[in-house]
Amino acid sequence: MCGIIGYVGEREALPIILDSLQRIEYRGYDSCGILVQDNSADGKFQVHKSLKSIAQLKNNLAESEYTGTIGVGHTRWATHGVPARRNAHPHFDCEGEIAVVHNGIIENFQALKEGPLSNCRFKSDTDTEVIAHLTKKKMIKTDSLEGFELQLKEAVKACLSELMGSYAIIVTAKGFDGLVAARQDSPLIIGVGDRENFIASDVPAVLEQTNRIIYLEEGDIAVVKKDSIYIENNDSEVKRNERLIPWTTEDAEKGGYEHFMLKEIHEEPKAIIDTLRGYLSEEGICLGLECDARRILMVACGTSYYAALCGKYMIEHLAKVPVQVELASEFNYSDFVLDDMMVMAITQSGETADTLMALKKAKRFGCKTVAITNVVGSTATRIADDAIYIRAGLEIGVAATKSFIAQLVIFYLLGLFLAKMPKHRLEERISDLELMPLLAQVVLDEEGENIQKQAGYLSNYANAFFVGRGVNLPIALEGALKLKEISYIHAEGYAAGELKHGPFALLTEDTPVIAIMTPDSTYDKTVGNVKEIKARGAPVIAIAEQGDEEVEKYVDRVIRVPKTGAIFSPIANTVALHLLAYWTAKERGCEIDKPRNLAKSVTVE
Ligand code: F6R
């Protein structure tokens, strides 16, 4: 979704804003805009909007032309209106005195445009612009600066009370020595500095400047100045705790890799180690959950949904606790009967709108809720009764990779935790778990070159299928999602036994099939399926274990992963498929960290 940043302090705002925007460009990148208020009494607005990347903007904007110590910036993921300069933020009222940057969706913008704002001149197709016009309409003239601050805050509040939808906004007004921020169903944080403060849609935007973070809560409205932060909710002042965030700027940099995605795939072993370390102790597995779940419902979207599907197999296999997995966006509008289930929201960002809605629905039904997320303090953790953190570290690539692996690790832990097995058996299982980082590392070290070669081959095709069975079916789905989102090859994941029920009609020599062929109890069935696929002329690339020589008889190409028990095979298979997607996209010259039309965290329904 869109990324927003605001700065108020004593330093020049422009370089700080551009640097921050570049760090959160993964939130959306179809256009961008900056505003710097000059330091004159009138606080003239200097504005630049562009369809270029932030890097280009950095090169093109002369800092001397945009001087001032208060400013805002925005990087856009289009919802209302095509990517165009007129739709880039900030947006203004008719007189150009109030400026707004916004992430979210104002659902009743059309009604406002045609109703109370019908006499305003709109310059964009966005929903956001109504916020600037409406705030201006609510302002009452005043001469004192103090009076102005109060008026502006009250005007923003009055405006927000008429909006329907979601927003994280920063409002600035000519001549005002601060910024007004507010959030509803979209994340917004304040970075606390020394005689300067920052407002941003997410933490990486400000990490270079500060790791002291305040997370705004739903309905908060804040007036942020260089040496004060005032927050109110429901007309009363509130105190929000400051947290020290452990991420460093190094986490937010590529560290010598060409893309964040490749760096993050190479961090998969570390994500596994860190996640395990967080929850293993002398006593066994300590998830901090008081949990006696007899049934679990998992809600999630996208990659997290596939992780949850994998989690279902793991937990049912290890603990024999039934797990149901639902797409959050479907669950929210279904008549699903929620009884005594424990509801787990799987969301690496903790901000996905559909998943948050699902959590709220579960709470309304009185279910116990748990957020499984990578982001401390994210909205999901504040809605749910409990939180379990995956410890993947900061993930910047739009395509989730190491966070997916860390989610899988949590499900193994959860499965063992719920299994309540005797200590000696648990210890054996934990030893298996401790081998997982090594399995991931072996794929990176030993198979990287071969995977690049196979990617060169795959990159020539327009369509592909991924198939797997059992615990590796969700891994096939994940492999297909990753390939399509970054290489733009049309890819579909299927249960290996399902292709014959329709998709076979699409198989030709131009439709490669990537088959996960882990030697588990379904191996022979998968071999049968592969033979059927080959009989239709489609080339097959197998993901097969080292030492499985038989597989060579059935397929055209092989990617090798280390030997492991079937239940742990998703780890190595995932690393292989993440690399395959990466190198295929690279071969095709795609914008890997900024795939077309996507954004890292989807904060609209
Ligand atoms: C794909 C991807 C998305 C996310 C989905 C949910 O690579 O990253 O499919 O998995 O948008 O995001 P979270 O986990 O933040 O709720």
JSON list of N, CA and C in Angstrom, two decimals, residues 109-145:
[
{"chain": "A", "resi": 109, "resn": "PHE", "atom": "N", "xyz": [-16.11, 8.79, -0.53]},
{"chain": "A", "resi": 109, "resn": "PHE", "atom": "CA", "xyz": [-15.56, 10.02, -1.12]},
{"chain": "A", "resi": 109, "resn": "PHE", "atom": "C", "xyz": [-16.49, 10.61, -2.18]},
{"chain": "A", "resi": 110, "resn": "GLN", "atom": "N", "xyz": [-17.17, 9.72, -2.93]},
{"chain": "A", "resi": 110, "resn": "GLN", "atom": "CA", "xyz": [-18.04, 10.22, -4.00]},
{"chain": "A", "resi": 110, "resn": "GLN", "atom": "C", "xyz": [-19.21, 11.00, -3.40]},
{"chain": "A", "resi": 111, "resn": "ALA", "atom": "N", "xyz": [-19.79, 10.43, -2.34]},
{"chain": "A", "resi": 111, "resn": "ALA", "atom": "CA", "xyz": [-20.93, 11.11, -1.70]},
{"chain": "A", "resi": 111, "resn": "ALA", "atom": "C", "xyz": [-20.49, 12.46, -1.13]},
{"chain": "A", "resi": 112, "resn": "LEU", "atom": "N", "xyz": [-19.29, 12.53, -0.59]},
{"chain": "A", "resi": 112, "resn": "LEU", "atom": "CA", "xyz": [-18.80, 13.81, -0.04]},
{"chain": "A", "resi": 112, "resn": "LEU", "atom": "C", "xyz": [-18.57, 14.81, -1.17]},
{"chain": "A", "resi": 113, "resn": "LYS", "atom": "N", "xyz": [-18.02, 14.31, -2.26]},
{"chain": "A", "resi": 113, "resn": "LYS", "atom": "CA", "xyz": [-17.75, 15.19, -3.42]},
{"chain": "A", "resi": 113, "resn": "LYS", "atom": "C", "xyz": [-19.04, 15.79, -3.95]},
{"chain": "A", "resi": 114, "resn": "GLU", "atom": "N", "xyz": [-20.07, 14.94, -4.01]},
{"chain": "A", "resi": 114, "resn": "GLU", "atom": "CA", "xyz": [-21.33, 15.40, -4.59]},
{"chain": "A", "resi": 114, "resn": "GLU", "atom": "C", "xyz": [-22.18, 16.14, -3.57]},
{"chain": "A", "resi": 115, "resn": "GLY", "atom": "N", "xyz": [-21.89, 15.94, -2.29]},
{"chain": "A", "resi": 115, "resn": "GLY", "atom": "CA", "xyz": [-22.67, 16.58, -1.22]},
{"chain": "A", "resi": 115, "resn": "GLY", "atom": "C", "xyz": [-21.98, 17.81, -0.68]},
{"chain": "A", "resi": 116, "resn": "PRO", "atom": "N", "xyz": [-21.46, 17.74, 0.56]},
{"chain": "A", "resi": 116, "resn": "PRO", "atom": "CA", "xyz": [-20.92, 18.93, 1.21]},
{"chain": "A", "resi": 116, "resn": "PRO", "atom": "C", "xyz": [-19.76, 19.59, 0.47]},
{"chain": "A", "resi": 117, "resn": "LEU", "atom": "N", "xyz": [-19.10, 18.86, -0.42]},
{"chain": "A", "resi": 117, "resn": "LEU", "atom": "CA", "xyz": [-17.93, 19.45, -1.09]},
{"chain": "A", "resi": 117, "resn": "LEU", "atom": "C", "xyz": [-18.23, 19.77, -2.56]},
{"chain": "A", "resi": 118, "resn": "SER", "atom": "N", "xyz": [-19.54, 19.87, -2.90]},
{"chain": "A", "resi": 118, "resn": "SER", "atom": "CA", "xyz": [-19.88, 20.02, -4.32]},
{"chain": "A", "resi": 118, "resn": "SER", "atom": "C", "xyz": [-19.37, 21.33, -4.90]},
{"chain": "A", "resi": 119, "resn": "ASN", "atom": "N", "xyz": [-19.11, 22.31, -4.04]},
{"chain": "A", "resi": 119, "resn": "ASN", "atom": "CA", "xyz": [-18.59, 23.58, -4.61]},
{"chain": "A", "resi": 119, "resn": "ASN", "atom": "C", "xyz": [-17.06, 23.64, -4.64]},
{"chain": "A", "resi": 120, "resn": "CYS", "atom": "N", "xyz": [-16.41, 22.54, -4.33]},
{"chain": "A", "resi": 120, "resn": "CYS", "atom": "CA", "xyz": [-14.93, 22.54, -4.36]},
{"chain": "A", "resi": 120, "resn": "CYS", "atom": "C", "xyz": [-14.44, 22.11, -5.75]},
{"chain": "A", "resi": 121, "resn": "ARG", "atom": "N", "xyz": [-13.30, 22.64, -6.10]},
{"chain": "A", "resi": 121, "resn": "ARG", "atom": "CA", "xyz": [-12.68, 22.29, -7.39]},
{"chain": "A", "resi": 121, "resn": "ARG", "atom": "C", "xyz": [-11.70, 21.13, -7.13]},
{"chain": "A", "resi": 122, "resn": "PHE", "atom": "N", "xyz": [-12.06, 19.96, -7.65]},
{"chain": "A", "resi": 122, "resn": "PHE", "atom": "CA", "xyz": [-11.18, 18.80, -7.44]},
{"chain": "A", "resi": 122, "resn": "PHE", "atom": "C", "xyz": [-10.16, 18.70, -8.58]},
{"chain": "A", "resi": 123, "resn": "LYS", "atom": "N", "xyz": [-8.94, 18.39, -8.22]},
{"chain": "A", "resi": 123, "resn": "LYS", "atom": "CA", "xyz": [-7.91, 18.35, -9.25]},
{"chain": "A", "resi": 123, "resn": "LYS", "atom": "C", "xyz": [-7.43, 16.93, -9.54]},
{"chain": "A", "resi": 124, "resn": "SER", "atom": "N", "xyz": [-7.87, 15.98, -8.73]},
{"chain": "A", "resi": 124, "resn": "SER", "atom": "CA", "xyz": [-7.39, 14.59, -8.94]},
{"chain": "A", "resi": 124, "resn": "SER", "atom": "C", "xyz": [-8.59, 13.65, -8.99]},
{"chain": "A", "resi": 125, "resn": "ASP", "atom": "N", "xyz": [-8.32, 12.39, -9.29]},
{"chain": "A", "resi": 125, "resn": "ASP", "atom": "CA", "xyz": [-9.38, 11.36, -9.28]},
{"chain": "A", "resi": 125, "resn": "ASP", "atom": "C", "xyz": [-9.35, 10.60, -7.96]},
{"chain": "A", "resi": 126, "resn": "THR", "atom": "N", "xyz": [-8.58, 11.06, -7.02]},
{"chain": "A", "resi": 126, "resn": "THR", "atom": "CA", "xyz": [-8.38, 10.25, -5.80]},
{"chain": "A", "resi": 126, "resn": "THR", "atom": "C", "xyz": [-9.51, 10.44, -4.79]},
{"chain": "A", "resi": 127, "resn": "ASP", "atom": "N", "xyz": [-9.59, 9.48, -3.90]},
{"chain": "A", "resi": 127, "resn": "ASP", "atom": "CA", "xyz": [-10.49, 9.60, -2.76]},
{"chain": "A", "resi": 127, "resn": "ASP", "atom": "C", "xyz": [-9.88, 10.54, -1.71]},
{"chain": "A", "resi": 128, "resn": "THR", "atom": "N", "xyz": [-8.54, 10.58, -1.68]},
{"chain": "A", "resi": 128, "resn": "THR", "atom": "CA", "xyz": [-7.81, 11.34, -0.65]},
{"chain": "A", "resi": 128, "resn": "THR", "atom": "C", "xyz": [-8.16, 12.83, -0.66]},
{"chain": "A", "resi": 129, "resn": "GLU", "atom": "N", "xyz": [-8.37, 13.36, -1.85]},
{"chain": "A", "resi": 129, "resn": "GLU", "atom": "CA", "xyz": [-8.50, 14.82, -1.95]},
{"chain": "A", "resi": 129, "resn": "GLU", "atom": "C", "xyz": [-9.64, 15.37, -1.08]},
{"chain": "A", "resi": 130, "resn": "VAL", "atom": "N", "xyz": [-10.66, 14.53, -0.85]},
{"chain": "A", "resi": 130, "resn": "VAL", "atom": "CA", "xyz": [-11.79, 15.03, -0.03]},
{"chain": "A", "resi": 130, "resn": "VAL", "atom": "C", "xyz": [-11.30, 15.40, 1.38]},
{"chain": "A", "resi": 131, "resn": "ILE", "atom": "N", "xyz": [-10.25, 14.74, 1.85]},
{"chain": "A", "resi": 131, "resn": "ILE", "atom": "CA", "xyz": [-9.79, 15.00, 3.22]},
{"chain": "A", "resi": 131, "resn": "ILE", "atom": "C", "xyz": [-9.29, 16.45, 3.32]},
{"chain": "A", "resi": 132, "resn": "ALA", "atom": "N", "xyz": [-8.55, 16.89, 2.29]},
{"chain": "A", "resi": 132, "resn": "ALA", "atom": "CA", "xyz": [-8.02, 18.25, 2.32]},
{"chain": "A", "resi": 132, "resn": "ALA", "atom": "C", "xyz": [-9.16, 19.27, 2.25]},
{"chain": "A", "resi": 133, "resn": "HIS", "atom": "N", "xyz": [-10.10, 19.04, 1.34]},
{"chain": "A", "resi": 133, "resn": "HIS", "atom": "CA", "xyz": [-11.22, 19.99, 1.19]},
{"chain": "A", "resi": 133, "resn": "HIS", "atom": "C", "xyz": [-12.08, 20.03, 2.45]},
{"chain": "A", "resi": 134, "resn": "LEU", "atom": "N", "xyz": [-12.36, 18.84, 2.98]},
{"chain": "A", "resi": 134, "resn": "LEU", "atom": "CA", "xyz": [-13.25, 18.78, 4.13]},
{"chain": "A", "resi": 134, "resn": "LEU", "atom": "C", "xyz": [-12.60, 19.39, 5.37]},
{"chain": "A", "resi": 135, "resn": "THR", "atom": "N", "xyz": [-11.31, 19.13, 5.54]},
{"chain": "A", "resi": 135, "resn": "THR", "atom": "CA", "xyz": [-10.61, 19.72, 6.69]},
{"chain": "A", "resi": 135, "resn": "THR", "atom": "C", "xyz": [-10.68, 21.25, 6.57]},
{"chain": "A", "resi": 136, "resn": "LYS", "atom": "N", "xyz": [-10.43, 21.73, 5.37]},
{"chain": "A", "resi": 136, "resn": "LYS", "atom": "CA", "xyz": [-10.44, 23.19, 5.18]},
{"chain": "A", "resi": 136, "resn": "LYS", "atom": "C", "xyz": [-11.83, 23.74, 5.52]},
{"chain": "A", "resi": 137, "resn": "LYS", "atom": "N", "xyz": [-12.85, 23.04, 5.10]},
{"chain": "A", "resi": 137, "resn": "LYS", "atom": "CA", "xyz": [-14.23, 23.49, 5.35]},
{"chain": "A", "resi": 137, "resn": "LYS", "atom": "C", "xyz": [-14.52, 23.58, 6.85]},
{"chain": "A", "resi": 138, "resn": "LYS", "atom": "N", "xyz": [-13.87, 22.72, 7.60]},
{"chain": "A", "resi": 138, "resn": "LYS", "atom": "CA", "xyz": [-14.14, 22.68, 9.04]},
{"chain": "A", "resi": 138, "resn": "LYS", "atom": "C", "xyz": [-13.31, 23.69, 9.83]},
{"chain": "A", "resi": 139, "resn": "MET", "atom": "N", "xyz": [-12.39, 24.36, 9.17]},
{"chain": "A", "resi": 139, "resn": "MET", "atom": "CA", "xyz": [-11.52, 25.32, 9.87]},
{"chain": "A", "resi": 139, "resn": "MET", "atom": "C", "xyz": [-12.29, 26.60, 10.19]},
{"chain": "A", "resi": 140, "resn": "ILE", "atom": "N", "xyz": [-11.99, 27.13, 11.37]},
{"chain": "A", "resi": 140, "resn": "ILE", "atom": "CA", "xyz": [-12.57, 28.43, 11.73]},
{"chain": "A", "resi": 140, "resn": "ILE", "atom": "C", "xyz": [-11.40, 29.39, 11.80]},
{"chain": "A", "resi": 141, "resn": "LYS", "atom": "N", "xyz": [-11.59, 30.57, 11.23]},
{"chain": "A", "resi": 141, "resn": "LYS", "atom": "CA", "xyz": [-10.45, 31.52, 11.17]},
{"chain": "A", "resi": 141, "resn": "LYS", "atom": "C", "xyz": [-9.98, 31.91, 12.57]},
{"chain": "A", "resi": 142, "resn": "THR", "atom": "N", "xyz": [-8.64, 31.99, 12.73]},
{"chain": "A", "resi": 142, "resn": "THR", "atom": "CA", "xyz": [-8.09, 32.46, 13.99]},
{"chain": "A", "resi": 142, "resn": "THR", "atom": "C", "xyz": [-6.74, 33.10, 13.70]},
{"chain": "A", "resi": 143, "resn": "ASP", "atom": "N", "xyz": [-6.33, 34.03, 14.54]},
{"chain": "A", "resi": 143, "resn": "ASP", "atom": "CA", "xyz": [-5.07, 34.74, 14.26]},
{"chain": "A", "resi": 143, "resn": "ASP", "atom": "C", "xyz": [-3.90, 34.18, 15.04]},
{"chain": "A", "resi": 144, "resn": "SER", "atom": "N", "xyz": [-4.15, 33.61, 16.26]},
{"chain": "A", "resi": 144, "resn": "SER", "atom": "CA", "xyz": [-3.01, 33.16, 17.07]},
{"chain": "A", "resi": 144, "resn": "SER", "atom": "C", "xyz": [-2.54, 31.78, 16.61]},
{"chain": "A", "resi": 145, "resn": "LEU", "atom": "N", "xyz": [-1.22, 31.56, 16.73]},
{"chain": "A", "resi": 145, "resn": "LEU", "atom": "CA", "xyz": [-0.66, 30.28, 16.28]},
{"chain": "A", "resi": 145, "resn": "LEU", "atom": "C", "xyz": [-1.20, 29.13, 17.13]}
]
